[in-house]
Short mmCIF file of C-alpha atoms in Angstrom, two decimals:
data_model
loop_
_atom_site.label_atom_id
_atom_site.label_comp_id
_atom_site.label_asym_id
_atom_site.label_seq_id
_atom_site.Cartn_x
_atom_site.Cartn_y
_atom_site.Cartn_z
CA MET A 1 0.00 0.00 0.00
CA ARG A 2 1.39 3.38 -1.00
CA TRP A 3 0.54 5.33 2.16
CA LEU A 4 1.66 8.89 2.81
CA ARG A 5 1.13 11.25 5.73
CA LEU A 6 -0.87 14.34 5.07
CA ILE A 7 -2.32 17.05 7.25
CA PRO A 8 -5.89 17.43 5.97
CA PHE A 9 -6.82 20.84 4.71
CA VAL A 10 -9.91 22.69 3.54
CA MET A 11 -9.99 25.76 1.30
CA VAL A 12 -13.13 27.84 1.15
CA THR A 13 -15.11 28.21 -2.06
CA SER A 14 -18.75 28.34 -3.11
CA MET A 15 -20.60 26.13 -5.54
CA GLY A 16 -24.01 24.67 -6.10
CA GLY A 17 -25.19 21.13 -6.71
CA CYS A 18 -27.34 19.82 -9.53
CA THR A 19 -29.01 16.92 -7.72
CA ARG A 20 -29.57 18.57 -4.33
CA GLU A 21 -30.10 22.23 -3.54
CA GLY A 22 -27.87 23.82 -0.92
CA GLY A 23 -25.54 22.25 1.61
CA LEU A 24 -22.68 21.74 -0.84
CA ASP A 25 -20.60 24.88 -0.24
CA ASP A 26 -16.95 24.08 0.47
CA VAL A 27 -17.49 20.33 0.11
CA PHE A 28 -15.48 19.76 -3.05
CA ASP A 29 -12.72 22.34 -2.64
CA PHE A 30 -9.76 19.95 -2.37
CA ASP A 31 -7.38 18.00 -4.56
CA PHE A 32 -5.53 14.91 -3.37
CA ASN A 33 -3.71 14.38 -6.69
CA ASN A 34 -5.38 11.08 -7.64
CA GLY A 35 -5.70 9.77 -4.12
CA LEU A 36 -7.96 9.67 -1.11
CA SER A 37 -7.60 10.89 2.46
CA ILE A 38 -8.94 9.34 5.66
CA GLU A 39 -9.63 12.23 7.98
CA SER A 40 -9.23 10.40 11.32
CA THR A 41 -5.66 9.31 10.57
CA GLY A 42 -4.47 11.86 8.02
CA ASP A 43 -3.36 8.99 5.81
CA VAL A 44 -3.56 9.22 2.03
CA VAL A 45 -3.52 6.36 -0.44
CA GLN A 46 -2.70 7.12 -4.05
CA LEU A 47 -4.96 5.75 -6.79
CA PRO A 48 -3.38 6.84 -10.08
CA MET A 49 -5.50 4.69 -12.41
CA ALA A 50 -9.15 5.22 -13.36
CA TYR A 51 -11.31 2.95 -15.52
CA ILE A 52 -14.91 3.33 -16.66
CA ASP A 53 -17.42 0.81 -18.01
CA THR A 54 -20.41 2.66 -19.49
CA SER A 55 -22.43 -0.52 -20.09
CA TYR A 56 -21.80 -2.54 -16.94
CA GLN A 57 -23.85 -5.73 -16.66
CA TRP A 58 -25.46 -4.92 -13.28
CA SER A 59 -25.73 -1.13 -13.53
CA SER A 60 -25.38 1.41 -16.27
CA VAL A 61 -21.99 2.93 -15.37
CA HIS A 62 -19.18 1.52 -13.25
CA ILE A 63 -15.95 3.31 -12.27
CA ASN A 64 -12.89 1.58 -10.78
CA LEU A 65 -10.08 3.68 -9.28
CA ASN A 66 -7.01 1.67 -8.27
CA ASP A 67 -3.24 1.50 -7.98
CA GLY A 68 -2.85 -1.53 -10.25
CA ALA A 69 -3.62 -2.06 -13.94
CA ILE A 70 -6.70 -3.49 -15.64
CA GLY A 71 -6.31 -3.19 -19.41
CA ASP A 72 -9.38 -3.34 -21.63
CA SER A 73 -11.32 -5.74 -19.38
CA LEU A 74 -11.49 -7.08 -15.83
CA LEU A 75 -12.87 -10.56 -15.36
CA SER A 76 -13.64 -12.17 -12.03
CA MET A 77 -14.63 -15.81 -12.27
CA CYS A 78 -14.90 -18.55 -9.65
CA GLY A 79 -12.70 -16.65 -7.20
CA ASN A 80 -10.06 -15.71 -9.78
CA TRP A 81 -9.31 -12.07 -10.58
CA TYR A 82 -7.70 -11.24 -13.91
CA TYR A 83 -5.91 -7.94 -13.30
CA GLN A 84 -2.86 -7.10 -15.39
CA VAL A 85 -1.27 -5.79 -12.19
CA ASN A 86 -2.99 -6.60 -8.89
CA PRO A 87 -3.99 -3.48 -6.94
CA SER A 88 -3.50 -2.90 -3.23
CA ALA A 89 -6.43 -0.45 -3.05
CA THR A 90 -9.62 0.16 -5.02
CA VAL A 91 -12.54 2.56 -5.12
CA GLU A 92 -15.52 1.05 -6.94
CA ILE A 93 -18.55 3.17 -7.85
CA TRP A 94 -21.76 1.92 -9.44
CA PHE A 95 -24.12 4.57 -10.82
CA SER A 96 -27.84 3.85 -11.10
CA GLY A 97 -28.66 6.14 -14.03
CA GLU A 98 -28.46 5.25 -17.69
CA SER A 99 -25.51 7.61 -18.16
CA ILE A 100 -23.43 10.13 -16.24
CA GLY A 101 -22.07 13.58 -17.00
CA ASP A 102 -21.05 16.78 -15.27
CA GLY A 103 -22.90 17.27 -12.00
CA VAL A 104 -23.26 16.26 -8.36
CA TYR A 105 -24.49 12.79 -7.36
CA GLU A 106 -25.78 11.85 -3.92
CA PHE A 107 -26.00 8.82 -1.63
CA GLU A 108 -28.02 8.61 1.61
CA SER A 109 -28.02 5.40 3.63
CA GLU A 110 -31.69 5.81 4.62
CA ALA A 111 -32.91 6.59 1.11
CA GLY A 112 -34.94 4.08 -0.86
CA SER A 113 -32.92 4.81 -4.00
CA ASN A 114 -29.62 6.57 -4.67
CA ASP A 115 -27.61 8.01 -7.52
CA PHE A 116 -24.78 5.55 -6.84
CA THR A 117 -23.32 2.96 -4.50
CA ILE A 118 -19.66 2.81 -3.49
CA GLN A 119 -17.07 0.56 -1.88
CA ILE A 120 -13.46 1.31 -0.88
CA LYS A 121 -10.92 -1.39 -0.05
CA ASN A 122 -7.25 -1.36 0.87
CA ASP A 123 -4.56 -3.80 1.99
CA LEU A 124 -5.56 -6.13 -0.83
CA THR A 125 -3.36 -9.19 -1.32
CA PHE A 126 -3.72 -11.74 -4.09
CA GLY A 127 -2.42 -15.24 -4.68
CA PRO A 128 -3.37 -18.87 -5.23
CA ALA A 129 -6.05 -20.40 -3.00
CA PHE A 130 -6.11 -24.01 -1.83
CA GLU A 131 -8.76 -26.42 -0.59
CA PHE A 132 -7.90 -29.74 1.02
CA GLY A 133 -4.31 -29.39 -0.19
CA SER A 134 -5.26 -28.75 -3.82
CA GLN A 135 -4.90 -25.43 -5.63
CA VAL A 136 -8.31 -24.17 -6.76
CA THR A 137 -7.47 -20.64 -8.00
CA GLU A 138 -4.42 -18.83 -9.33
CA ASN A 139 -5.19 -15.25 -8.31
CA SER A 140 -7.76 -14.89 -5.53
CA ILE A 141 -8.17 -12.10 -2.99
CA LEU A 142 -6.44 -13.55 0.07
CA SER A 143 -6.96 -10.60 2.40
CA GLN A 144 -8.46 -7.13 2.33
CA SER A 145 -9.70 -4.30 4.54
CA VAL A 146 -13.01 -2.65 3.76
CA VAL A 147 -12.51 1.07 4.39
CA ALA A 148 -16.03 2.14 3.44
CA HIS A 149 -19.12 0.75 1.77
CA GLY A 150 -22.42 2.35 0.92
CA PHE A 151 -25.16 0.18 -0.56
CA THR A 152 -28.83 1.10 -0.83
CA ASN A 153 -31.06 -0.72 1.68
CA ILE A 154 -28.13 -2.72 3.09
CA SER A 155 -26.97 -1.91 6.62
CA ASN A 156 -25.38 -4.04 9.33
CA GLY A 157 -24.49 -1.17 11.65
CA GLU A 158 -20.79 -1.49 10.86
CA PRO A 159 -18.59 1.53 11.62
CA HIS A 160 -17.30 1.79 8.04
CA GLU A 161 -20.80 2.02 6.53
CA VAL A 162 -21.40 5.17 4.51
CA THR A 163 -24.22 7.32 5.87
CA HIS A 164 -23.91 10.08 3.28
CA ALA A 165 -21.75 10.59 0.20
CA SER A 166 -21.46 13.08 -2.64
CA ILE A 167 -19.63 12.82 -5.95
CA LYS A 168 -18.89 15.74 -8.26
CA ILE A 169 -17.93 15.14 -11.90
CA GLU A 170 -16.52 17.90 -14.09
CA ASP A 171 -15.34 17.96 -17.72
CA PHE A 172 -16.63 14.44 -18.26
CA ASN A 173 -16.52 14.75 -22.06
CA SER A 174 -12.98 16.10 -22.18
CA PRO A 175 -9.55 14.46 -21.69
CA GLY A 176 -9.10 16.22 -18.34
CA GLN A 177 -11.94 14.58 -16.44
CA THR A 178 -12.31 15.44 -12.75
CA LEU A 179 -14.04 13.31 -10.13
CA ARG A 180 -14.21 14.26 -6.46
CA TYR A 181 -15.97 12.32 -3.71
CA VAL A 182 -16.74 12.87 -0.04
CA LEU A 183 -17.96 10.07 2.25
CA GLU A 184 -19.30 10.37 5.79
CA LEU A 185 -19.14 7.12 7.76
CA ARG A 186 -21.19 5.74 10.63
CA ASN A 187 -18.18 6.06 12.95
CA GLU A 188 -18.14 9.83 12.17
CA ASP A 189 -14.98 9.50 10.07
CA ARG A 190 -14.78 11.20 6.69
CA ILE A 191 -13.06 10.16 3.47
CA ARG A 192 -12.30 12.56 0.63
CA GLY A 193 -10.76 11.69 -2.70
CA SER A 194 -10.16 12.98 -6.19
CA PHE A 195 -9.09 11.92 -9.66
CA ASN A 196 -8.04 14.18 -12.51
CA GLY A 197 -7.08 12.81 -15.89
CA THR A 198 -8.58 10.47 -18.45
CA MET A 199 -10.63 7.47 -17.37
CA GLU A 200 -9.72 4.50 -19.53
CA SER A 201 -12.58 2.50 -21.03
CA PHE A 202 -12.82 -1.12 -19.90
CA LYS A 203 -15.34 -3.94 -19.61
CA ARG A 204 -16.11 -5.35 -16.16
CA ILE A 205 -17.18 -8.99 -16.41
CA GLU A 206 -18.41 -11.06 -13.48
CA PHE A 207 -19.03 -14.77 -13.95
CA ASP A 208 -20.48 -16.92 -11.19
CA GLY A 209 -21.56 -19.95 -13.16
CA ASP A 210 -20.48 -23.55 -12.70
CA CYS A 211 -17.11 -23.40 -10.94
CA ASP A 212 -16.67 -27.15 -10.32
#
């Protein structure tokens, strides 16, 4: 994991949201240079790569930020993950709309529907998995830490559950795309992150068929 120390900072600005009126002043005035910050610790993890699937099989748009490499597709099948370079951290976002563009998107844990769902993981390790002394996979997730997850109508009261989140997208149809996100967790921690650059197109494929 590429962890750095950072003293969190906030600069004051003013902006409005397109999916919720008010309450968004100052929220997105930061830049973590393709990384995310955990407010309680001051730690930052860098996520230099961004991939987007605009026709994801389970939702319309899926974004994967990570510190590995995917290529033109990412397949997970029967416990195997087919990354080009395994990541140690990921931010996965699933949007519910048919498409996305410039604007502000919202998540509320108590809402019946949301603009997106999100999950952040770090300390990912990959390798072969064994059962009864026999190797069953070549590249499975052996360990991971869930930093945050926000799913509509799913709550177990865990401290890393997202209670509210906002995402702002700017310049979506240009090479210099900007994505910023702010997550508030049940344990009162806050995560902020940003990506600026070009999201690479990829196809996310999940297969859970006959794995015998």
